[in-house]
Amino acid sequence: MKLYDLELSGNCYKVRLFLQLIGQEYELVPVDFLGGAHKKPPLSELNPFLEIPILADGDLVLRDSHAILVYLARKYGGEGWMPTEPSSMARVIEWLMVAENEIARGPNDARLHDKFGYDLDHGLAVKRSTRILDLIEEHLKGRDWLVLGRPTIADIACFPYIALGHEGRVPVGDRRNVTAWIGRIKTLPGFVGMPEL
Amino acid sequence: MKLYDLELSGNCYKVRLFLQLIGQEYELVPVDFLGGAHKKPPLSELNPFLEIPILADGDLVLRDSHAILVYLARKYGGEGWMPTEPSSMARVIEWLMVAENEIARGPNDARLHDKFGYDLDHGLAVKRSTRILDLIEEHLKGRDWLVLGRPTIADIACFPYIALGHEGRVPVGDRRNVTAWIGRIKTLPGFVGMPEL
């Protein structure tokens, strides 16, 4: 399978990280993002949303890092990372949605502004970051992992932009539970980092 | 089961709609949203994110409309609405993420601004709405449903805020495929509407 990738993208990184954690071999295809390669054929035909990562596995082409995590977990990762029992599955989905919504509009937006110069309201992103970081700090009280008492794709989806928060001036700070959780993820067998993380 | 609900919320509506489509009985608990009931106990203890809908099914309490749709589809809806085969499941998830991201930041934000006076950038919401509506119009070319050739929770998740777009000055307009798709959803057995839709 091929992963169309940008090294500095946290969304691409979460897919690379998960592929390593499940020991799945793949071909990395670096995308010239600054040159706009994602906006032109052939990439624009693979993903009309003009974003990366894109995963191509045989005839299947998927966009959105979280949909890709779901696919990889179900196809290659076994029941542990993404269960199908209804309540467990919904618990994981709750946190994939936090990654797609609150974390994307918080620490991810803050980093896009500071690191890549995106025209975004940094103050609003900081406010949203504080809210979601505080919620996660509280949620992790007495918990090692976000859900189900074990690492799932919920942790993999939420971790990168939180751990990269300092790049958008929204560091984890003195939130001990979040800090411990980040540390736990970094000790998972097969863990790989990315620049600034 | 109990659904904590606000009649005018599109996110609550998508859960109500799906419960009707699968013929699942439930108890509706109206929430005094304007009075801030979602920000106080007992609701703030059920959902620390201080949002609705909230679904309580026995001991299980779920937040986020899309996680709730996943739960209901897996538990009560049968394989059709939310398959577990990896590629089909990922295809549905791709569109749940569109509902949580592009549609939330587009037509939903535009409506929150116009109808409820939220302090949001309406111009930006319109720009994002145009982009996602055009993408969906193109995607639906030659397709009756968003994915898998049949109605899934992807359609149920994406439909409400698109069909309510006129309330935020982002109507579907002359996008024929989107209009036909909305019409198709409205003819599903068990379909129920909501105000302005």
XYZ file of C-alpha atoms in Angstrom:
394
model
C 0.000 0.000 0.000
C 0.997 3.620 -0.595
C 0.742 6.531 1.796
C 0.834 9.993 0.205
C 2.536 11.930 2.940
C 3.926 15.209 4.262
C 6.472 14.803 7.036
C 5.354 17.914 8.962
C 1.635 17.099 8.857
C 0.282 15.757 12.134
C -2.536 14.053 10.231
C -0.041 12.213 8.036
C 2.054 11.411 11.094
C -0.817 9.694 12.892
C -1.141 7.285 9.958
C 2.638 6.658 9.790
C 2.695 6.100 13.540
C -0.180 3.618 13.451
C 1.332 1.688 10.527
C 4.491 1.267 12.618
C 2.553 0.271 15.744
C 0.789 -2.547 13.879
C 3.941 -3.497 11.959
C 2.353 -2.963 8.562
C 4.742 -2.385 5.655
C 3.929 0.412 3.226
C 5.430 2.655 0.606
C 5.842 6.300 1.588
C 5.148 8.782 -1.232
C 6.309 12.278 -0.209
C 4.012 15.001 -1.564
C 5.348 18.401 -2.658
C 2.792 20.236 -0.551
C 4.427 23.675 -0.796
C 4.484 23.204 -4.563
C 0.750 22.438 -4.497
C 1.057 18.860 -5.771
C -2.055 17.899 -3.774
C -4.113 20.378 -5.802
C -3.158 18.919 -9.178
C -3.617 15.572 -10.943
C -2.980 12.818 -10.129
C -3.466 13.659 -6.417
C -6.524 15.875 -6.961
C -8.166 12.903 -8.685
C -7.322 10.578 -5.813
C -8.713 13.107 -3.328
C -11.014 15.891 -4.574
C -10.813 17.428 -1.080
C -7.203 18.338 -2.052
C -5.748 17.153 1.228
C -3.311 14.602 2.511
C -2.822 11.958 3.791
C -4.224 9.679 1.117
C -3.943 5.906 1.453
C -4.049 3.646 -1.583
C -4.376 -0.074 -0.831
C -4.941 -1.973 -4.048
C -7.994 -0.418 -5.698
C -9.117 1.278 -2.513
C -8.265 4.968 -2.122
C -9.081 6.650 1.191
C -8.870 10.227 2.390
C -9.112 11.628 5.953
C -6.594 10.423 8.520
C -9.298 9.133 10.859
C -11.082 7.088 8.207
C -7.670 5.689 7.264
C -6.983 4.740 10.899
C -10.339 2.945 11.062
C -9.558 1.032 7.864
C -6.059 0.024 8.930
C -7.217 -1.001 12.395
C -10.061 -3.155 11.075
C -8.112 -4.656 8.188
C -4.670 -5.177 9.700
C -4.749 -4.216 13.364
C -6.975 -6.794 15.038
C -9.918 -6.207 17.364
C -7.960 -4.323 20.024
C -7.375 -1.004 18.261
C -10.925 -0.608 16.928
C -13.578 -2.914 18.350
C -16.908 -3.638 16.636
C -18.953 -4.268 19.787
C -21.428 -1.344 19.604
C -20.711 0.542 22.836
C -16.923 0.089 22.608
C -16.945 1.157 18.987
C -18.997 4.254 19.806
C -16.573 5.152 22.619
C -13.678 5.118 20.148
C -15.715 7.120 17.630
C -16.480 9.784 20.280
C -12.758 10.512 20.472
C -12.118 10.316 16.746
C -14.722 13.087 16.545
C -12.840 15.086 19.188
C -9.740 14.765 17.006
C -11.687 15.862 13.913
C -13.440 18.740 15.668
C -12.130 20.164 18.967
C -8.461 19.257 18.447
C -8.484 20.292 14.785
C -10.064 23.662 15.638
C -7.835 24.098 18.713
C -4.165 23.054 18.779
C -4.078 22.151 15.080
C -5.407 25.564 13.986
C -3.023 27.306 16.422
C -0.071 25.447 14.891
C -1.243 26.110 11.319
C -1.271 29.811 12.157
C 2.094 29.977 13.879
C 4.115 27.447 11.916
C 2.659 27.724 8.434
C 1.203 31.250 8.414
C -2.418 30.227 7.832
C -4.926 33.092 8.032
C -6.719 31.842 11.162
C -7.876 33.467 14.394
C -5.052 32.410 16.747
C -6.789 33.792 19.834
C -9.864 31.682 19.138
C -7.697 28.610 18.540
C -5.977 29.200 21.908
C -9.339 29.490 23.653
C -10.537 26.261 22.071
C -7.217 24.569 22.888
C -7.477 25.469 26.558
C -10.999 24.078 26.703
C -10.186 20.735 25.078
C -6.888 20.298 26.949
C -8.691 20.900 30.259
C -11.434 18.439 29.282
C -8.891 15.762 28.399
C -6.884 16.426 31.570
C -10.048 15.830 33.595
C -11.078 12.811 31.522
C -7.675 11.150 32.019
C -7.961 11.362 35.813
C -7.609 7.737 36.860
C -7.313 6.558 33.260
C -4.201 5.410 31.375
C -5.834 5.639 27.939
C -8.712 7.659 26.491
C -11.121 4.714 26.329
C -11.512 0.996 27.029
C -8.504 0.838 29.359
C -6.114 0.117 26.501
C -4.517 1.940 23.584
C -6.928 2.361 20.671
C -6.970 4.497 17.540
C -8.677 7.135 19.716
C -5.311 7.764 21.397
C -3.452 7.732 18.075
C -5.911 10.223 16.561
C -5.847 12.677 19.474
C -2.182 12.508 20.427
C -0.207 14.260 17.632
C -1.650 17.788 17.672
C -1.780 17.820 21.466
C 1.879 16.791 21.680
C 2.730 19.401 19.010
C 0.791 22.134 20.833
C 3.891 24.134 21.750
C 4.363 24.828 18.032
C 1.149 26.873 18.166
C 1.787 28.371 21.628
C -0.697 25.988 23.275
C 1.642 23.727 25.257
C 0.327 20.987 27.520
C 1.806 22.948 30.432
C 1.255 21.588 33.902
C -1.502 19.194 32.951
C -0.043 16.077 34.535
C -2.523 13.510 33.242
C -2.078 14.636 29.644
C 1.699 14.652 30.059
C 1.665 11.118 31.493
C -0.609 9.923 28.685
C 1.739 11.362 26.045
C 4.592 9.569 27.786
C 2.658 6.307 27.722
C 2.027 6.583 23.979
C 5.728 7.218 23.396
C 6.584 3.891 25.054
C 4.263 1.785 22.870
C 6.263 -0.882 20.992
C 6.995 0.403 17.494
C 6.506 4.078 18.404
C 8.069 6.569 16.009
C 8.225 10.341 16.414
C 8.133 13.249 14.012
C 9.987 16.603 13.962
C 9.338 18.682 17.134
C 7.694 15.766 18.914
C -33.349 4.626 26.160
C -33.397 8.376 26.661
C -32.414 11.085 24.198
C -31.625 14.497 25.691
C -32.795 16.721 22.909
C -33.312 20.197 21.499
C -35.898 20.382 18.732
C -34.044 23.049 16.717
C -30.646 21.332 16.853
C -29.678 19.604 13.617
C -27.373 17.303 15.577
C -30.256 16.206 17.814
C -32.493 15.889 14.771
C -30.137 13.458 13.038
C -30.435 11.126 16.022
C -34.234 11.468 16.191
C -34.451 10.834 12.454
C -32.311 7.724 12.627
C -34.239 6.308 15.578
C -37.416 6.633 13.491
C -35.793 5.098 10.413
C -34.796 1.984 12.343
C -38.075 1.908 14.291
C -36.406 2.126 17.677
C -38.554 3.349 20.557
C -37.054 5.919 22.920
C -37.928 8.535 25.470
C -37.408 12.143 24.404
C -36.114 14.439 27.158
C -36.364 18.084 26.031
C -33.438 20.185 27.312
C -33.881 23.831 28.322
C -30.947 24.916 26.164
C -31.649 28.661 26.308
C -31.820 28.330 30.093
C -28.399 26.639 30.058
C -29.595 23.280 31.431
C -26.824 21.519 29.445
C -24.212 23.464 31.428
C -25.477 22.374 34.863
C -25.876 19.065 36.704
C -27.199 16.550 35.963
C -26.513 17.129 32.232
C -23.005 18.523 32.733
C -22.159 15.276 34.538
C -23.568 13.170 31.722
C -21.593 15.200 29.162
C -18.661 17.345 30.349
C -18.488 18.792 26.819
C -21.749 20.590 27.757
C -23.459 19.741 24.495
C -26.474 17.842 23.283
C -27.606 15.365 22.072
C -26.818 12.880 24.809
C -28.038 9.296 24.563
C -28.495 7.154 27.663
C -29.116 3.472 27.012
C -29.048 1.572 30.293
C -25.688 2.357 31.902
C -24.186 3.632 28.668
C -24.078 7.404 28.180
C -22.890 8.728 24.826
C -22.187 12.218 23.522
C -21.599 13.409 19.920
C -24.357 12.815 17.399
C -22.070 10.819 15.092
C -20.851 8.460 17.811
C -24.500 7.996 18.776
C -25.424 7.155 15.163
C -22.625 4.571 15.067
C -23.845 3.002 18.304
C -27.496 2.872 17.261
C -26.649 1.503 13.819
C -24.432 -1.266 15.222
C -26.698 -2.154 18.130
C -30.160 -1.824 16.619
C -29.850 -1.008 12.926
C -28.344 -4.100 11.323
C -25.354 -4.330 8.989
C -26.792 -2.086 6.291
C -26.508 1.321 7.942
C -22.969 0.834 9.281
C -20.996 -2.108 7.929
C -17.959 -3.602 9.680
C -16.147 -4.788 6.553
C -13.014 -2.595 6.670
C -13.240 -0.692 3.385
C -17.027 -0.166 3.610
C -16.713 0.957 7.210
C -13.955 3.417 6.317
C -16.077 4.828 3.462
C -18.882 5.592 5.927
C -16.401 7.085 8.396
C -14.999 9.399 5.676
C -18.415 11.035 5.459
C -19.071 11.109 9.177
C -15.856 13.136 9.330
C -17.184 15.470 6.618
C -20.263 16.003 8.792
C -18.085 16.662 11.863
C -15.671 18.959 10.041
C -16.583 20.571 6.697
C -20.362 20.638 7.229
C -20.067 21.744 10.860
C -17.697 24.568 9.924
C -19.758 25.470 6.843
C -23.580 25.381 6.794
C -23.884 24.623 10.514
C -21.726 27.622 11.519
C -23.602 29.843 9.026
C -26.924 28.837 10.616
C -25.606 29.266 14.163
C -24.652 32.823 13.226
C -27.877 33.787 11.496
C -30.474 31.894 13.501
C -28.963 31.884 16.985
C -26.674 34.929 16.931
C -23.415 33.047 17.558
C -20.273 35.182 17.271
C -18.865 33.437 14.192
C -17.358 34.637 10.908
C -20.352 34.252 8.587
C -18.336 35.077 5.475
C -15.888 32.278 6.225
C -18.760 29.868 6.901
C -20.280 30.776 3.513
C -16.947 30.166 1.768
C -16.603 26.782 3.443
C -20.247 25.952 2.661
C -19.783 26.669 -1.034
C -16.723 24.434 -1.132
C -18.343 21.450 0.573
C -21.649 21.809 -1.288
C -19.769 21.850 -4.608
C -17.717 18.809 -3.562
C -20.854 16.881 -2.608
C -22.648 17.944 -5.806
C -19.741 16.533 -7.809
C -19.493 13.394 -5.660
C -23.207 12.626 -6.114
C -22.897 12.668 -9.905
C -24.163 9.217 -10.878
C -24.732 8.245 -7.238
C -28.027 7.967 -5.340
C -26.361 7.859 -1.909
C -23.069 9.128 -0.510
C -21.481 5.684 -0.249
C -22.041 1.962 -0.854
C -25.003 2.504 -3.182
C -27.474 2.478 -0.311
C -28.568 4.731 2.558
C -26.110 4.612 5.449
C -25.528 6.740 8.532
C -23.219 8.816 6.295
C -26.319 10.231 4.582
C -28.116 10.749 7.886
C -25.105 12.591 9.347
C -24.553 14.900 6.369
C -28.157 15.633 5.415
C -29.605 17.905 8.154
C -27.327 20.947 8.025
C -27.209 20.846 4.230
C -31.008 20.756 4.029
C -31.163 23.575 6.625
C -28.609 25.682 4.742
C -31.120 28.371 3.765
C -31.375 29.255 7.469
C -27.754 30.424 7.293
C -27.998 31.931 3.784
C -26.206 28.976 2.205
C -29.048 27.324 0.282
C -28.454 24.274 -1.897
C -29.417 26.466 -4.849
C -29.236 24.926 -8.316
C -27.148 21.933 -7.271
C -29.352 19.250 -8.803
C -27.611 16.181 -7.421
C -27.742 17.474 -3.861
C -31.404 18.421 -4.291
C -32.270 14.961 -5.632
C -30.345 13.302 -2.773
C -32.259 15.358 -0.187
C -35.486 14.305 -1.894
C -34.423 10.651 -1.727
C -33.730 10.870 2.008
C -37.146 12.415 2.554
C -38.826 9.378 0.987
C -37.104 6.812 3.237
C -39.704 4.773 5.176
C -40.084 6.312 8.626
C -38.680 9.719 7.622
C -39.558 12.586 9.951
C -38.749 16.257 9.442
C -37.920 19.108 11.766
C -38.876 22.816 11.737
C -37.738 24.595 8.518
C -36.888 21.315 6.814
